Amino acid sequence: MLYGELPKKSDLQRVKNKLDESFEVPDQAINLIYSLPKESETIGLMEAAFGVLAAIYNPTWEKAKNKDIAIEIVAKTATILANIYRAKEGLKPRIPQPSESLARSFLEAAFGGHVEDKKVKAMDIALILYTDHEVPASTTAGLVAASTLSDLYSCIVAALSALKGPLHGGAAEEAFKQFVEIGSPEKVDEWFKTNILDKKKRLMGFGHRVYRTFDPRGKIFKKYAEELASGNEQVKKYLDIAERLEKLGVETFSGKGVYPNTDFYSGIVFYGIGFPIYMFTGIFALSRTLGWLAHFIEYVEEQHRLIRPRALYVGPSQRDYVPLENRG
Ligand code: ACO
């Protein structure tokens, strides 16, 4: 993703070593996470922590260093997110430790102990599926910041701000909230009619600016949701609800090219791994950080130009200045 080629063994080891030695983050960032109210929203907490890192590190752009900084940021994102979970759950800080994968290091820091292979595998797959996807709103927002030569940590803050919204990265949380609201598979049809059809509302986790058919990532998430559902009745219930809702959604909206997107089933995977809903967008951010950074670095190193759109003014051609006391 970052280097454009699959690595040789020695390159992979170098990147892995860099990742493993970069999990530490300044105490001020950790303290900030633990000092804010437990109800604080996850992406806001990530922005705050990255704001601290931007203030402390403020790295300049240097071709020889940019990609190493990117690896450091990926590692620190895992630390920040694991500690957001721990702070919100009333647990003590914990720094991820080197392991065979970023997925395992992250999960074991968050949950504070050994995590079963099935969950680590699902997390690893989620990290891959969400890594990059062309130039959605978050990547675009970060690219605008990068184009000004702002530092890489600040570019992550810009990208996080755009990811947060329910029309983009926030959709997995919104999709899952629908399943929770529905409550049981036999209530899906009635819920769909009352809440989507009658109110003419959008089905969350459906539709995509680029895909006019099934999002291929969604199919893989569904497979892992099925694996996590075996032996877990609660996950199975949400999966059954989602499958029925997917069927109704496709029957109703496919004529407009609106199908389930990647966020429809991803929440069930995150829930099956053991995370509450408030972590879903943060996990998306953890995976997407690498893709964002690859875009920012490519843009600045290869085709750098300030991104500055123009606006087309369509208002009146002249308006006289009226003093405040005469404005009625
Ligand atoms: N449910 C029902 N109808 C929908 C949905 C939906 N989720 N999405 C689009 N439509 C309909 C629109 O109402 C519109 O119908 P109309 O032509 O009769 O007015 C038509 O499909 C086209 O919609 P647009 O808004 O033009 O599609 P656009 O490409 O702008 O929207 C978006 C993409 C924002 C993702 C939209 O599908 C949506 O709001 N989905 C719900 C939120 C969501 O799941 N976002 C995650 C996206 S994937 C990601 O970020 C990883």
Short mmCIF file of C-alpha atoms and ligand atoms in Angstrom, two decimals:
data_model
loop_
_atom_site.label_atom_id
_atom_site.label_comp_id
_atom_site.label_asym_id
_atom_site.label_seq_id
_atom_site.Cartn_x
_atom_site.Cartn_y
_atom_site.Cartn_z
CA MET A 1 0.00 0.00 0.00
CA LEU A 2 2.73 2.46 0.99
CA TYR A 3 5.59 1.27 -1.23
CA GLY A 4 3.70 0.16 -4.33
CA GLU A 5 5.18 -3.38 -4.39
CA LEU A 6 4.88 -6.52 -2.31
CA PRO A 7 7.89 -6.46 0.06
CA LYS A 8 10.90 -8.76 0.10
CA LYS A 9 11.26 -10.65 3.40
CA SER A 10 13.92 -8.21 4.65
CA ASP A 11 11.76 -5.17 3.76
CA LEU A 12 8.75 -6.70 5.50
CA GLN A 13 10.83 -7.31 8.62
CA ARG A 14 12.07 -3.71 8.61
CA VAL A 15 8.49 -2.37 8.37
CA LYS A 16 7.34 -4.82 11.06
CA ASN A 17 10.17 -3.73 13.38
CA LYS A 18 9.31 -0.08 12.79
CA LEU A 19 5.65 -0.76 13.58
CA ASP A 20 6.51 -2.74 16.73
CA GLU A 21 8.77 -0.02 18.10
CA SER A 22 6.24 2.78 17.42
CA PHE A 23 3.27 1.85 19.64
CA GLU A 24 4.28 4.28 22.40
CA VAL A 25 2.47 7.65 22.31
CA PRO A 26 3.22 10.70 24.46
CA ASP A 27 1.66 10.55 27.94
CA GLN A 28 -0.21 13.80 27.24
CA ALA A 29 -2.27 12.07 24.53
CA ILE A 30 -3.06 9.06 26.75
CA ASN A 31 -3.88 11.32 29.71
CA LEU A 32 -6.21 13.40 27.56
CA ILE A 33 -8.16 10.29 26.47
CA TYR A 34 -8.58 9.14 30.08
CA SER A 35 -9.42 12.62 31.39
CA LEU A 36 -12.41 13.24 29.11
CA PRO A 37 -15.91 12.00 30.05
CA LYS A 38 -16.53 8.28 29.35
CA GLU A 39 -19.46 9.19 27.08
CA SER A 40 -17.13 11.17 24.75
CA GLU A 41 -17.52 10.20 21.11
CA THR A 42 -14.76 8.00 19.66
CA ILE A 43 -13.72 9.95 16.56
CA GLY A 44 -13.71 13.22 18.56
CA LEU A 45 -11.35 11.50 21.01
CA MET A 46 -9.14 10.32 18.14
CA GLU A 47 -9.03 13.86 16.71
CA ALA A 48 -8.07 15.22 20.13
CA ALA A 49 -5.29 12.64 20.57
CA PHE A 50 -3.97 13.25 17.04
CA GLY A 51 -4.14 17.00 17.70
CA VAL A 52 -1.77 16.42 20.64
CA LEU A 53 0.57 14.37 18.44
CA ALA A 54 0.49 17.06 15.72
CA ALA A 55 1.40 19.70 18.30
CA ILE A 56 4.25 17.65 19.78
CA TYR A 57 5.76 16.05 16.66
CA ASN A 58 4.81 18.50 13.86
CA PRO A 59 6.99 16.64 11.32
CA THR A 60 8.10 18.37 8.13
CA TRP A 61 7.84 16.68 4.74
CA GLU A 62 11.05 14.78 3.86
CA LYS A 63 11.06 12.08 1.22
CA ALA A 64 13.55 10.00 3.23
CA LYS A 65 11.28 10.04 6.29
CA ASN A 66 7.64 10.32 5.15
CA LYS A 67 6.93 6.59 4.89
CA ASP A 68 8.55 5.84 8.26
CA ILE A 69 6.33 8.50 9.82
CA ALA A 70 3.34 6.81 8.14
CA ILE A 71 4.20 3.47 9.81
CA GLU A 72 4.62 5.24 13.15
CA ILE A 73 1.17 6.82 12.72
CA VAL A 74 -0.46 3.44 11.97
CA ALA A 75 1.05 1.96 15.15
CA LYS A 76 0.02 4.98 17.24
CA THR A 77 -3.52 4.82 15.84
CA ALA A 78 -3.81 1.30 17.29
CA THR A 79 -2.59 2.57 20.66
CA ILE A 80 -4.96 5.53 20.65
CA LEU A 81 -8.00 3.46 19.65
CA ALA A 82 -7.27 0.60 22.07
CA ASN A 83 -7.00 3.15 24.87
CA ILE A 84 -10.18 4.95 23.87
CA TYR A 85 -11.96 1.62 24.34
CA ARG A 86 -10.20 1.02 27.67
CA ALA A 87 -10.91 4.54 28.95
CA LYS A 88 -14.60 4.32 28.02
CA GLU A 89 -14.86 0.90 29.69
CA GLY A 90 -13.18 2.18 32.89
CA LEU A 91 -9.98 0.14 32.36
CA LYS A 92 -6.35 1.18 32.84
CA PRO A 93 -4.07 2.34 29.99
CA ARG A 94 -2.29 -0.39 28.03
CA ILE A 95 0.19 -0.05 25.15
CA PRO A 96 -0.02 -2.66 22.33
CA GLN A 97 2.83 -5.17 22.36
CA PRO A 98 4.59 -6.66 19.33
CA SER A 99 2.89 -9.83 18.06
CA GLU A 100 2.48 -11.60 14.75
CA SER A 101 0.02 -8.97 13.47
CA LEU A 102 -1.25 -5.45 14.03
CA ALA A 103 -4.70 -7.01 14.50
CA ARG A 104 -3.54 -9.13 17.44
CA SER A 105 -1.48 -6.33 19.03
CA PHE A 106 -4.48 -3.99 18.84
CA LEU A 107 -7.09 -6.47 20.12
CA GLU A 108 -4.96 -7.75 22.99
CA ALA A 109 -4.17 -4.19 24.11
CA ALA A 110 -7.86 -3.26 23.97
CA PHE A 111 -9.19 -6.39 25.71
CA GLY A 112 -6.17 -6.83 28.00
CA GLY A 113 -5.38 -10.49 27.33
CA HIS A 114 -5.24 -13.34 24.83
CA VAL A 115 -7.76 -13.07 21.98
CA GLU A 116 -8.88 -16.20 20.12
CA ASP A 117 -7.52 -16.76 16.60
CA LYS A 118 -10.95 -16.56 14.93
CA LYS A 119 -11.41 -12.97 16.17
CA VAL A 120 -7.87 -11.92 15.28
CA LYS A 121 -8.39 -13.30 11.76
CA ALA A 122 -11.67 -11.36 11.38
CA MET A 123 -9.97 -8.18 12.60
CA ASP A 124 -7.07 -8.72 10.21
CA ILE A 125 -9.51 -9.12 7.31
CA ALA A 126 -11.37 -5.95 8.39
CA LEU A 127 -8.09 -4.03 8.44
CA ILE A 128 -7.40 -5.19 4.88
CA LEU A 129 -10.91 -4.58 3.52
CA TYR A 130 -11.09 -1.01 4.81
CA THR A 131 -7.46 -0.06 4.06
CA ASP A 132 -8.16 2.09 1.04
CA HIS A 133 -10.90 2.95 -1.40
CA GLU A 134 -9.97 5.54 -3.99
CA VAL A 135 -10.81 9.11 -2.86
CA PRO A 136 -13.88 9.13 -0.61
CA ALA A 137 -14.72 12.22 1.47
CA SER A 138 -12.20 11.45 4.25
CA THR A 139 -9.26 10.92 1.87
CA THR A 140 -10.25 14.06 -0.01
CA ALA A 141 -10.36 16.12 3.21
CA GLY A 142 -6.93 14.83 4.23
CA LEU A 143 -5.54 15.47 0.75
CA VAL A 144 -6.64 19.10 0.95
CA ALA A 145 -4.69 19.44 4.22
CA ALA A 146 -1.66 17.61 2.76
CA SER A 147 -1.69 19.86 -0.31
CA THR A 148 -0.95 22.84 1.97
CA LEU A 149 2.08 20.87 3.32
CA SER A 150 0.46 20.65 6.74
CA ASP A 151 2.04 17.88 8.85
CA LEU A 152 0.92 14.25 8.45
CA TYR A 153 -0.69 14.08 11.92
CA SER A 154 -2.87 17.12 11.13
CA CYS A 155 -3.84 15.53 7.80
CA ILE A 156 -5.17 12.55 9.80
CA VAL A 157 -7.28 14.94 11.91
CA ALA A 158 -8.76 16.41 8.70
CA ALA A 159 -9.53 12.94 7.34
CA LEU A 160 -11.07 11.79 10.64
CA SER A 161 -13.43 14.77 10.64
CA ALA A 162 -14.89 13.73 7.29
CA LEU A 163 -14.94 10.02 8.13
CA LYS A 164 -17.09 10.60 11.20
CA GLY A 165 -20.33 11.49 9.42
CA PRO A 166 -23.13 8.90 9.06
CA LEU A 167 -23.05 9.19 5.27
CA HIS A 168 -19.45 7.91 5.25
CA GLY A 169 -17.56 6.04 8.00
CA GLY A 170 -20.33 6.47 10.55
CA ALA A 171 -22.64 4.27 8.47
CA ALA A 172 -21.59 0.96 10.10
CA GLU A 173 -22.75 2.25 13.48
CA GLU A 174 -26.00 3.51 11.97
CA ALA A 175 -26.60 0.23 10.13
CA PHE A 176 -26.06 -1.78 13.30
CA LYS A 177 -28.32 0.53 15.34
CA GLN A 178 -31.10 -0.44 12.91
CA PHE A 179 -30.56 -4.13 13.75
CA VAL A 180 -30.67 -3.33 17.48
CA GLU A 181 -33.83 -1.23 17.06
CA ILE A 182 -35.54 -4.01 15.09
CA GLY A 183 -34.68 -6.47 17.86
CA SER A 184 -35.71 -9.78 16.28
CA PRO A 185 -35.87 -11.29 12.77
CA GLU A 186 -39.70 -11.52 12.69
CA LYS A 187 -39.97 -7.74 13.23
CA VAL A 188 -37.88 -6.80 10.18
CA ASP A 189 -40.72 -6.52 7.64
CA GLU A 190 -42.87 -4.28 9.81
CA TRP A 191 -39.87 -2.10 10.82
CA PHE A 192 -38.85 -1.72 7.17
CA LYS A 193 -42.34 -0.64 6.12
CA THR A 194 -42.85 1.79 9.02
CA ASN A 195 -39.36 3.30 9.23
CA ILE A 196 -38.03 3.19 5.68
CA LEU A 197 -40.92 2.96 3.20
CA ASP A 198 -43.58 5.05 5.00
CA LYS A 199 -41.12 7.70 6.25
CA LYS A 200 -39.17 7.65 2.95
CA LYS A 201 -35.94 7.31 4.91
CA ARG A 202 -32.63 5.88 3.75
CA LEU A 203 -31.62 2.39 4.73
CA MET A 204 -28.23 2.80 6.40
CA GLY A 205 -25.49 0.53 5.07
CA PHE A 206 -27.07 0.71 1.62
CA GLY A 207 -26.00 2.75 -1.41
CA HIS A 208 -22.59 3.94 -2.60
CA ARG A 209 -21.36 6.78 -4.78
CA VAL A 210 -19.19 4.38 -6.83
CA TYR A 211 -20.84 0.93 -6.62
CA ARG A 212 -24.18 0.48 -8.33
CA THR A 213 -24.22 -3.19 -7.38
CA PHE A 214 -23.17 -5.30 -4.36
CA ASP A 215 -20.06 -3.87 -2.70
CA PRO A 216 -17.56 -6.76 -2.98
CA ARG A 217 -16.13 -5.96 0.46
CA GLY A 218 -19.58 -6.41 1.99
CA LYS A 219 -19.73 -10.03 0.79
CA ILE A 220 -16.44 -10.81 2.59
CA PHE A 221 -17.63 -9.08 5.76
CA LYS A 222 -20.79 -11.18 5.60
CA LYS A 223 -18.71 -14.36 5.43
CA TYR A 224 -16.80 -13.39 8.58
CA ALA A 225 -20.02 -12.29 10.29
CA GLU A 226 -21.32 -15.83 9.64
CA GLU A 227 -18.18 -17.35 11.15
CA LEU A 228 -18.42 -15.22 14.29
CA ALA A 229 -22.15 -15.98 14.56
CA SER A 230 -21.55 -19.72 14.86
CA GLY A 231 -21.71 -20.44 18.60
CA ASN A 232 -22.82 -16.91 19.53
CA GLU A 233 -26.62 -16.53 19.69
CA GLN A 234 -26.58 -12.73 19.97
CA VAL A 235 -24.40 -12.29 16.88
CA LYS A 236 -26.55 -14.88 15.06
CA LYS A 237 -29.69 -12.88 15.90
CA TYR A 238 -28.25 -9.67 14.41
CA LEU A 239 -27.03 -11.60 11.37
CA ASP A 240 -30.53 -13.06 10.81
CA ILE A 241 -32.04 -9.56 11.09
CA ALA A 242 -29.45 -8.15 8.67
CA GLU A 243 -30.05 -10.90 6.11
CA ARG A 244 -33.81 -10.31 6.07
CA LEU A 245 -33.30 -6.55 5.91
CA GLU A 246 -30.79 -6.95 3.08
CA LYS A 247 -33.35 -8.98 1.11
CA LEU A 248 -36.05 -6.32 1.52
CA GLY A 249 -33.57 -3.52 0.75
CA VAL A 250 -32.34 -5.16 -2.44
CA GLU A 251 -35.92 -5.91 -3.60
CA THR A 252 -36.88 -2.27 -3.02
CA PHE A 253 -33.82 -0.23 -4.01
CA SER A 254 -31.80 -2.26 -6.53
CA GLY A 255 -33.73 -0.58 -9.36
CA LYS A 256 -31.90 2.63 -8.39
CA GLY A 257 -28.53 0.86 -8.20
CA VAL A 258 -28.70 0.93 -4.40
CA TYR A 259 -27.30 -2.25 -2.78
CA PRO A 260 -25.68 -3.12 0.56
CA ASN A 261 -22.32 -1.42 1.01
CA THR A 262 -19.33 -2.50 3.07
CA ASP A 263 -20.79 -1.04 6.26
CA PHE A 264 -23.93 -3.20 6.25
CA TYR A 265 -22.24 -6.31 7.68
CA SER A 266 -18.98 -4.90 9.08
CA GLY A 267 -20.65 -3.86 12.35
CA ILE A 268 -21.73 -7.46 12.97
CA VAL A 269 -18.09 -8.52 12.58
CA PHE A 270 -16.89 -5.83 15.02
CA TYR A 271 -19.66 -6.76 17.45
CA GLY A 272 -18.75 -10.45 17.08
CA ILE A 273 -15.13 -9.61 17.90
CA GLY A 274 -16.43 -8.06 21.14
CA PHE A 275 -16.64 -4.32 20.46
CA PRO A 276 -19.56 -2.05 21.35
CA ILE A 277 -21.15 0.12 18.65
CA TYR A 278 -19.19 3.24 19.63
CA MET A 279 -15.96 1.59 18.38
CA PHE A 280 -17.09 0.82 14.82
CA THR A 281 -16.10 4.09 13.12
CA GLY A 282 -12.83 4.11 15.06
CA ILE A 283 -11.97 0.66 13.71
CA PHE A 284 -12.73 1.92 10.20
CA ALA A 285 -10.28 4.78 10.92
CA LEU A 286 -7.60 2.38 12.20
CA SER A 287 -7.74 0.44 8.91
CA ARG A 288 -8.06 3.47 6.66
CA THR A 289 -5.13 5.39 8.21
CA LEU A 290 -2.64 3.53 6.03
CA GLY A 291 -4.62 4.21 2.84
CA TRP A 292 -4.98 7.89 3.73
CA LEU A 293 -1.24 8.22 4.38
CA ALA A 294 -0.35 6.45 1.13
CA HIS A 295 -2.52 8.96 -0.76
CA PHE A 296 -1.11 12.00 1.08
CA ILE A 297 2.51 10.96 0.54
CA GLU A 298 1.96 10.04 -3.11
CA TYR A 299 0.25 13.35 -3.75
CA VAL A 300 2.90 15.51 -2.08
CA GLU A 301 5.89 13.58 -3.43
CA GLU A 302 4.66 13.06 -6.98
CA GLN A 303 2.24 15.74 -8.08
CA HIS A 304 2.14 18.33 -5.39
CA ARG A 305 -0.07 21.35 -6.00
CA LEU A 306 -2.20 23.32 -3.55
CA ILE A 307 -5.82 22.09 -3.75
CA ARG A 308 -7.86 25.25 -3.89
CA PRO A 309 -11.25 25.01 -5.64
CA ARG A 310 -12.83 28.13 -7.05
CA ALA A 311 -16.44 29.14 -6.36
CA LEU A 312 -18.80 30.44 -9.01
CA TYR A 313 -20.53 33.53 -7.61
CA VAL A 314 -24.20 33.62 -8.60
CA GLY A 315 -25.51 36.43 -6.32
CA PRO A 316 -26.45 40.00 -7.25
CA SER A 317 -23.72 41.90 -9.11
CA GLN A 318 -23.74 44.92 -6.81
CA ARG A 319 -25.05 45.53 -3.29
CA ASP A 320 -24.75 48.86 -1.51
CA TYR A 321 -23.38 48.99 2.03
CA VAL A 322 -26.26 49.83 4.43
CA PRO A 323 -25.17 51.13 7.87
CA LEU A 324 -26.32 48.86 10.74
CA GLU A 325 -28.69 51.50 12.20
CA ASN A 326 -30.56 51.74 8.86
CA ARG A 327 -31.16 48.00 8.39
CA GLY A 328 -34.49 47.88 10.23
N1 ACO B 1 -31.61 3.94 1.04
C1 ACO B 1 -32.63 4.24 0.21
N2 ACO B 1 -32.50 4.95 -0.93
C2 ACO B 1 -31.26 5.38 -1.23
C3 ACO B 1 -30.15 5.11 -0.41
C4 ACO B 1 -30.36 4.36 0.77
N3 ACO B 1 -29.35 4.05 1.61
N4 ACO B 1 -29.05 5.66 -0.96
C5 ACO B 1 -29.45 6.27 -2.07
N5 ACO B 1 -30.78 6.11 -2.25
C6 ACO B 1 -31.60 6.63 -3.35
C7 ACO B 1 -31.78 8.13 -3.20
O1 ACO B 1 -32.89 8.44 -2.40
C8 ACO B 1 -31.94 8.55 -4.64
O2 ACO B 1 -33.26 8.26 -5.03
P1 ACO B 1 -34.07 9.26 -6.00
O3 ACO B 1 -33.27 9.26 -7.28
O4 ACO B 1 -35.41 8.64 -6.11
O5 ACO B 1 -34.05 10.61 -5.31
C9 ACO B 1 -31.00 7.60 -5.39
O6 ACO B 1 -30.88 6.43 -4.56
C10 ACO B 1 -29.62 8.18 -5.62
O7 ACO B 1 -29.15 8.69 -4.40
P2 ACO B 1 -27.97 9.71 -4.27
O8 ACO B 1 -28.09 10.43 -2.95
O9 ACO B 1 -27.85 10.55 -5.49
O10 ACO B 1 -26.72 8.78 -4.22
P3 ACO B 1 -25.30 9.23 -3.75
O11 ACO B 1 -24.33 8.53 -4.63
O12 ACO B 1 -25.16 10.69 -3.64
O13 ACO B 1 -25.29 8.67 -2.25
C11 ACO B 1 -24.67 7.67 -0.27
C12 ACO B 1 -24.37 7.81 -1.76
C13 ACO B 1 -24.47 9.02 0.44
C14 ACO B 1 -23.67 6.66 0.30
C15 ACO B 1 -26.13 7.19 -0.06
O14 ACO B 1 -26.31 5.95 -0.73
C16 ACO B 1 -26.53 7.06 1.40
O15 ACO B 1 -26.91 8.04 2.03
N6 ACO B 1 -26.42 5.80 1.96
C17 ACO B 1 -26.72 5.61 3.36
C18 ACO B 1 -25.47 5.91 4.21
C19 ACO B 1 -24.39 4.87 4.01
O16 ACO B 1 -24.62 3.68 4.10
N7 ACO B 1 -23.14 5.36 3.77
C20 ACO B 1 -21.95 4.51 3.62
C21 ACO B 1 -21.34 4.65 2.27
S1 ACO B 1 -20.03 3.50 2.04
C22 ACO B 1 -18.78 4.12 2.90
O17 ACO B 1 -18.64 5.30 3.18
C23 ACO B 1 -17.69 3.16 3.37
#
